[in-house]
Coordinates of C-alpha atoms in Angstrom, one line a residue:
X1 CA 122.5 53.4 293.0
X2 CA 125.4 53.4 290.3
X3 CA 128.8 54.3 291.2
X4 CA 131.6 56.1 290.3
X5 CA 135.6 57.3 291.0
X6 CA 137.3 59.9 289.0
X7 CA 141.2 60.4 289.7
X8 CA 144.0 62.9 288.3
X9 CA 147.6 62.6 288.7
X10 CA 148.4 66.3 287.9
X11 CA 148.1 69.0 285.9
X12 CA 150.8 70.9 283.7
X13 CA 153.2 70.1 281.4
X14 CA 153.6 66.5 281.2
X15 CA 156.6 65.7 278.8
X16 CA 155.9 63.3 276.2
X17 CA 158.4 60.7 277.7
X18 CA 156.5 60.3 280.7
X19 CA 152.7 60.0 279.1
X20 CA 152.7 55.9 278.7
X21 CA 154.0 55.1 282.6
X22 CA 151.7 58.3 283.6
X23 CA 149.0 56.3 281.6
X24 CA 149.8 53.3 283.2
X25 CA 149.7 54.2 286.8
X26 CA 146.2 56.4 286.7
X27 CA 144.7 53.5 285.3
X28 CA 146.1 50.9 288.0
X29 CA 145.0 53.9 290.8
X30 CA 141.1 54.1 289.1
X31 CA 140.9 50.6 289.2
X32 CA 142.1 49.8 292.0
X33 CA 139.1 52.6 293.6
X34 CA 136.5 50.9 291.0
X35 CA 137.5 47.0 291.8
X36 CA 136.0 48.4 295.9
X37 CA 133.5 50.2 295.0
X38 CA 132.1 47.3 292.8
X39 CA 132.2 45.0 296.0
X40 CA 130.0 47.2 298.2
X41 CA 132.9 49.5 299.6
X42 CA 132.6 53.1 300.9
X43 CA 133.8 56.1 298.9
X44 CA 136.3 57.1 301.4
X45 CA 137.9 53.8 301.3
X46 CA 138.1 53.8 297.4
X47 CA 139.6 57.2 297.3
X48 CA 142.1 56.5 300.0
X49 CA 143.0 53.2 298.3
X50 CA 143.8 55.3 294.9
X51 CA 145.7 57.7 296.1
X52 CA 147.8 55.2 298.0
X53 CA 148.4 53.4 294.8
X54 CA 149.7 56.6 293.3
X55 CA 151.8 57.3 296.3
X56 CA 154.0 54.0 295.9
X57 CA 154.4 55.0 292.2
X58 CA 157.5 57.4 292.0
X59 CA 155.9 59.0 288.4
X60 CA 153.5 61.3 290.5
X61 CA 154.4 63.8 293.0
X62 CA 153.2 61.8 296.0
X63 CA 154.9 59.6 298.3
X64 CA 157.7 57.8 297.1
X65 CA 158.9 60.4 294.0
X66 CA 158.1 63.4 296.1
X67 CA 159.6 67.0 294.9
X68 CA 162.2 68.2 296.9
X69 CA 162.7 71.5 298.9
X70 CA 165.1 73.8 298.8
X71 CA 167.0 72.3 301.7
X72 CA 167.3 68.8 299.7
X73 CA 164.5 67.1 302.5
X74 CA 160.9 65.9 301.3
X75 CA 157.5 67.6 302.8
X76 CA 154.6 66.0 301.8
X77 CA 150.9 66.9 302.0
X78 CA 147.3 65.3 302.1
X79 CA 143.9 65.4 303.0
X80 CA 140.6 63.6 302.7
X81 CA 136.7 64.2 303.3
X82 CA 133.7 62.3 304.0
X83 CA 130.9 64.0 302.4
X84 CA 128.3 61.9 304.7
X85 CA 129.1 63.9 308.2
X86 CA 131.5 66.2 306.4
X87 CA 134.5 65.3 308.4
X88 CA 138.0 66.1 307.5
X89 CA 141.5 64.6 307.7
X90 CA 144.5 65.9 307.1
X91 CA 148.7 66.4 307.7
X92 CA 150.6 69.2 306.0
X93 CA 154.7 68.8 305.9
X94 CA 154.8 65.5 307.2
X95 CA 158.4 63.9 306.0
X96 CA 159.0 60.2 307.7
X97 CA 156.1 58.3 306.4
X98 CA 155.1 56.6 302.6
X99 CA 151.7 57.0 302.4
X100 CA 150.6 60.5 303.6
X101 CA 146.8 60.0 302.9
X102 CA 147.3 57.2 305.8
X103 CA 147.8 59.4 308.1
X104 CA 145.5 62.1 307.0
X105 CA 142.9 58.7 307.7
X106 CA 144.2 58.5 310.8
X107 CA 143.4 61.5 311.8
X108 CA 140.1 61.4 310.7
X109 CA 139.6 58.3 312.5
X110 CA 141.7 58.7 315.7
X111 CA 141.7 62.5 316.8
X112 CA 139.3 65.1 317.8
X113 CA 141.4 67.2 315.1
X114 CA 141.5 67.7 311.3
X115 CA 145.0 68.6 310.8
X116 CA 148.2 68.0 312.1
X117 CA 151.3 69.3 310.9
X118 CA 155.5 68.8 310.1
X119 CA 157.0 67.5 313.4
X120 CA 153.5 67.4 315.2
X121 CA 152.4 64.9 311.9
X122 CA 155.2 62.8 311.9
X123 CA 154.7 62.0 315.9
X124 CA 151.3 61.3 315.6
X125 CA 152.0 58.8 312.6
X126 CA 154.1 56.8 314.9
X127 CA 152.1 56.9 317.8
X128 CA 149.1 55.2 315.7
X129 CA 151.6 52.6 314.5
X130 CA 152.5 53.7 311.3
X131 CA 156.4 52.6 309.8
X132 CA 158.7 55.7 309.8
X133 CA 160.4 56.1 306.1
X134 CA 163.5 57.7 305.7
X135 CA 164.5 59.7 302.9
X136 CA 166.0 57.4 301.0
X137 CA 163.2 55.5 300.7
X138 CA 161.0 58.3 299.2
X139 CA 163.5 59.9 297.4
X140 CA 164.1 59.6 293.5
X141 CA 167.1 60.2 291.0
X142 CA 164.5 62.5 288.8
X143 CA 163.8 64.3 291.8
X144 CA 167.7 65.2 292.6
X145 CA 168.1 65.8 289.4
X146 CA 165.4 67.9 289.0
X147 CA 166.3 70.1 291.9
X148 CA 170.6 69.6 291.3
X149 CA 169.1 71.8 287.9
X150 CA 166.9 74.4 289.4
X151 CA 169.9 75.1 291.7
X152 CA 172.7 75.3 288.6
X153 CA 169.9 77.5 287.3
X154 CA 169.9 80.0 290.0
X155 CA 166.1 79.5 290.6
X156 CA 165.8 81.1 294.4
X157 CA 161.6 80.0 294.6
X158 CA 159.2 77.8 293.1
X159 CA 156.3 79.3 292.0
X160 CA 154.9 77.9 289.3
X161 CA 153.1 80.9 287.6
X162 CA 152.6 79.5 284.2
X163 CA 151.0 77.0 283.0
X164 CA 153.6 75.0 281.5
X165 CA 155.1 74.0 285.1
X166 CA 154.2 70.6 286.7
X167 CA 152.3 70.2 289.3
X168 CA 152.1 66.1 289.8
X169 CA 149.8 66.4 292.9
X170 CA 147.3 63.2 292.8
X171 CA 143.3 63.5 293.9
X172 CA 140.6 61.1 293.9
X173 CA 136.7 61.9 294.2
X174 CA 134.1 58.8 294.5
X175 CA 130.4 57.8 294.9
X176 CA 129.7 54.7 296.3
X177 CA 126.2 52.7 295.8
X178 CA 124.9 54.2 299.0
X179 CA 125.1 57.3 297.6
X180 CA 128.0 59.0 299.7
X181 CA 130.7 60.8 298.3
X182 CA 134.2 61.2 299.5
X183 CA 137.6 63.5 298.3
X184 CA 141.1 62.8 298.8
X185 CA 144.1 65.1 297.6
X186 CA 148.5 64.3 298.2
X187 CA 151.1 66.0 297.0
X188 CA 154.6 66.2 297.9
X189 CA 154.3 70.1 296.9
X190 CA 156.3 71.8 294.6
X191 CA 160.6 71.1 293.3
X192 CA 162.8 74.7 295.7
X193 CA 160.0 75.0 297.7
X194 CA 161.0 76.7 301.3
X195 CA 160.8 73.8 303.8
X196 CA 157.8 74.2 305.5
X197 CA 155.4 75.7 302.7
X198 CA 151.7 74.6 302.1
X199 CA 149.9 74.5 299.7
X200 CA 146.4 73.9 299.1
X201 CA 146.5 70.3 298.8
X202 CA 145.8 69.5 302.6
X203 CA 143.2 71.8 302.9
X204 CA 139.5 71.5 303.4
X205 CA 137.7 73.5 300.3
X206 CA 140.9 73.9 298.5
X207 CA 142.3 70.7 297.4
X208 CA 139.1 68.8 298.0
X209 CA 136.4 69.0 299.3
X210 CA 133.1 66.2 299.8
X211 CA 129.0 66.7 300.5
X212 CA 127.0 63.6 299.8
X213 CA 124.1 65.8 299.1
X214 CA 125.7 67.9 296.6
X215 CA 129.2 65.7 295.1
X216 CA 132.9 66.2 295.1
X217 CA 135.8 68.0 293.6
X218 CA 139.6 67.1 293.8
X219 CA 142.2 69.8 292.5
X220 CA 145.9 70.1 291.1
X221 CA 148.3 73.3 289.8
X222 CA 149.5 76.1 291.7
X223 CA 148.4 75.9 295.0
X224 CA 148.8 79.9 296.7
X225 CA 146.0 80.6 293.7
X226 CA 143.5 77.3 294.5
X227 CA 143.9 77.8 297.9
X228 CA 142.7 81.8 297.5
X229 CA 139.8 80.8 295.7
X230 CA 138.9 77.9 297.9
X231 CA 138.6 75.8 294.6
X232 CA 137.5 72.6 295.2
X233 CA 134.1 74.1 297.6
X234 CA 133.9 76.3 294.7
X235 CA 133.1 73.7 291.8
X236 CA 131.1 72.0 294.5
X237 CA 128.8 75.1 294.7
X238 CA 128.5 75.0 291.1
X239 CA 126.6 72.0 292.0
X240 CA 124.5 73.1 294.5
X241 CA 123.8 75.9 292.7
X242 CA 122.2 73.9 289.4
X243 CA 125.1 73.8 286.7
X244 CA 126.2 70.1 285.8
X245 CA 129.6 69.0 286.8
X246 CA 131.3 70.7 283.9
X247 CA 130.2 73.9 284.1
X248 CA 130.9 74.3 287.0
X249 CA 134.4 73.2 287.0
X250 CA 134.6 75.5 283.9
X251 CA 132.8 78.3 286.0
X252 CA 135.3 77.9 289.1
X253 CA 138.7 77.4 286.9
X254 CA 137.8 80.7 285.0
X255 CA 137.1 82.4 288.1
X256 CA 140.3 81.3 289.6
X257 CA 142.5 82.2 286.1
X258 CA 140.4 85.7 286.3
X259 CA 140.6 86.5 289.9
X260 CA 144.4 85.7 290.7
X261 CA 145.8 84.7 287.1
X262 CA 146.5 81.1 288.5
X263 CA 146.2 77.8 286.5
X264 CA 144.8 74.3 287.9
X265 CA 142.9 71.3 287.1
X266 CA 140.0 69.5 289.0
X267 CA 138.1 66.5 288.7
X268 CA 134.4 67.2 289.6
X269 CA 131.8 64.4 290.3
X270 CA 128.1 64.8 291.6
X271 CA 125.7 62.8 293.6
X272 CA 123.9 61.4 290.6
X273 CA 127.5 59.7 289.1
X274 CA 128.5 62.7 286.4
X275 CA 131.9 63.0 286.0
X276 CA 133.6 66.6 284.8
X277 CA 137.4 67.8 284.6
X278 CA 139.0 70.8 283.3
X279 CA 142.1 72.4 283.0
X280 CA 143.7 75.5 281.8
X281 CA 147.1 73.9 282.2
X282 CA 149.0 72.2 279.1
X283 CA 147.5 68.6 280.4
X284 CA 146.2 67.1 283.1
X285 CA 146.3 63.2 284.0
X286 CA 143.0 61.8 284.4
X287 CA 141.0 58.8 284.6
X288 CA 137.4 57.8 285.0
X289 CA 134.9 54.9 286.2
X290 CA 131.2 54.5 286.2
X291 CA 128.9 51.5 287.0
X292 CA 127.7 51.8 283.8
X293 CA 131.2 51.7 281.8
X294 CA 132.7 48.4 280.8
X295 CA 135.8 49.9 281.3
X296 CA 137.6 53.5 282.6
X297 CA 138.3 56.0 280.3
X298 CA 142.1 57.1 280.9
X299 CA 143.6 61.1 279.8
X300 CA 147.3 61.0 280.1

C-alpha cells in the first residue's frame, strides 16, 4: 500500500516576513509524519506527531505562540479522528497544557467521551499525567503585541470576515500502508476572541474529519463559517460521492464561500494516496508526502 501525510499550518494572509520560518516548520512537521509512516507506523500517530511538532513552534497558532483572548489568557483547541472505527478525540478551551492534540489523544484513548472542555480539559490533562504549562510558557512577544494593537485599535471582536486575516490553525491528514486514514486539527483560535469561544477546530466534521473507506480532510480560516457547513465531512463526501480530492475540496470551499460568504483552506487526501488543497484565502501553508515522492513538496 503507498502512503501519504498532507499538513497545513494556516490559511490567510501570511506576511512576507514570516514565509521562510513558516517554510521551515511545515516541512520539519511533514517529515516528521512521513519519517513514521515510512517505518510501519499508524496514521493517527503520524498526524498526532505533526501537529505536535507545530505546536512547540511559536510561528503557528498552536501551542506555544497561541492567539490571545480578549482577557489577555490563552484557549486552545484540538481534535483528532481515526478513520478505521471512526472514533474521535477532542478538548476545546483547554489553557494549562503545551500540546493540546495530547490530550485530545488521551481522550480518545482513556475516556468513554470525545470531548472535554476549558476547566473540565485542563483536569482531565492532569489526571492522565500530563505537565501543566503556565502562561508564560505558551505565550509570545508577537502575540502581546498583536493583541496590545487590536486593543489601541479599538477592535471590540475578532471575526475574521475577510480573507486577508490569519488564521494560523495547523491540521494533518495521513494514510498509512495498511490503508487507514486518520485527521488531526489545533488551534489556539483566533487574536480578542471572548474567552471561552470555539471554533470549528475541535470538532468532528468541521475541522477534520477521517473514514478509511473513503479518506480525510483537515481545515483552517474562519471557524463560525467551517463549522456551519460541517467542512471537513463535506470534502470527504466529495469523495464518497466520485470527485477526486480536488474537486471536492473545490466543490465544498465554494459551497462554504456561497452559503455563508466565509473563507478557509483544507487539505484533502483519499484512500488511494491523492493529495488536494484549496483555498480562497490570500495563502495557505502547506506541505505534502507520498511513498512515491523523493521528497515533500512544501507551499509557504
Amino acid at each position: 500500500m503507498p502512503f501519504a501525510i498532507v499538513v497545513h499550518g494556516g490559511a490567510g494572509d501570511i506576511p512576507d516576513a514570516q514565509r521562510t520560518e513558516r517554510a521551515a516548520g511545515i516541512y520539519q512537521a511533514v517529515k516528521i509524519g512521513y519519517d513514521q509512516l515510512a517505518t510501519g507506523a499508524r496514521a493517527l500517530d503520524a498526524v498526532q506527531s505533526a501537529v505536535m511538532l507545530m505546536e512547540d513552534l511559536p510561528i503557528f497558532n498552536a501551542g506555544r505562540g497561541s492567539c490571545l483572548t480578549s482577557a489577555g489568557t490563552i484557549e486552545m483547541d484540538a481534535g483528532l479522528m481515526d478513520g478505521r472505527d471512526l472514533r474521535v478525540g477532542a478538548v476545546a478551551s483547554i489553557r494549562h497544557v503545551a500540546h493540546p492534540i495530547a490530550v485530545a489523544r488521551l481522550v480518545m484513548d482513556k475516556s468513554d467521551h470525545i470531548l472535554f472542555a476549558a476547566a473540565g480539559a485542563d483536569a482531565f490533562a492532569q489526571a492522565h499525567g500530563v505537565e501543566k504549562a503556565p502562561l508564560a510558557a505558551l505565550l509570545t512577544a508577537r502575540r502581546r503585541q498583536e493583541l496590545e494593537q487590536m486593543k489601541a485599535a479599538g477592535l471590540v471582536a475578532a471575526v475574521p470576515d475577510h480573507p486577508r486575516a490569519a488564521a494560523d490553525t495547523v491540521g494533518a491528514v495521513a494514510l498509512d500502508s495498511e490503508g487507514n486514514v486518520a485527521a488531526a486539527c489545533s488551534t489556539g483560535g483566533m487574536s480578542m476572541k471572548k474567552p471561552g469561544r470555539v471554533g470549528d477546530s475541535p470538532l468532528p466534521g468541521c475541522g477534520y474529519y477521517a473514514d478509511s473507506l473513503i479518506g480525510g480532510c483537515a481545515t483552517t480560516g474562519w471557524g463560525e463559517t467551517i463549522a456551519r457547513v460541517v467542512l471537513a465531512r463535506r470534502a470527504v463526501e466529495g469523495i464518497e460521492r466520485g470527485l477526486d480530492p480536488q474537486a471536492a475540496a473545490q466543490a465544498a470551499l465554494a459551497f462554504l464561500a456561497q452559503r455563508t460568504g466565509g473563507w478557509a483552506g483544507l487539505i484533502v487526501l483519499s484512500r488511494q494516496g491523492q493529495v488536494a488543497a484549496a483555498f480562497n484565502s490570500v495563502a495557505m501553508t502547506h506541505a505534502w508526502w507520498r511513498s512515491d515522492m523523493i521528497e515533500p513538496t512544501v507551499v509557504a
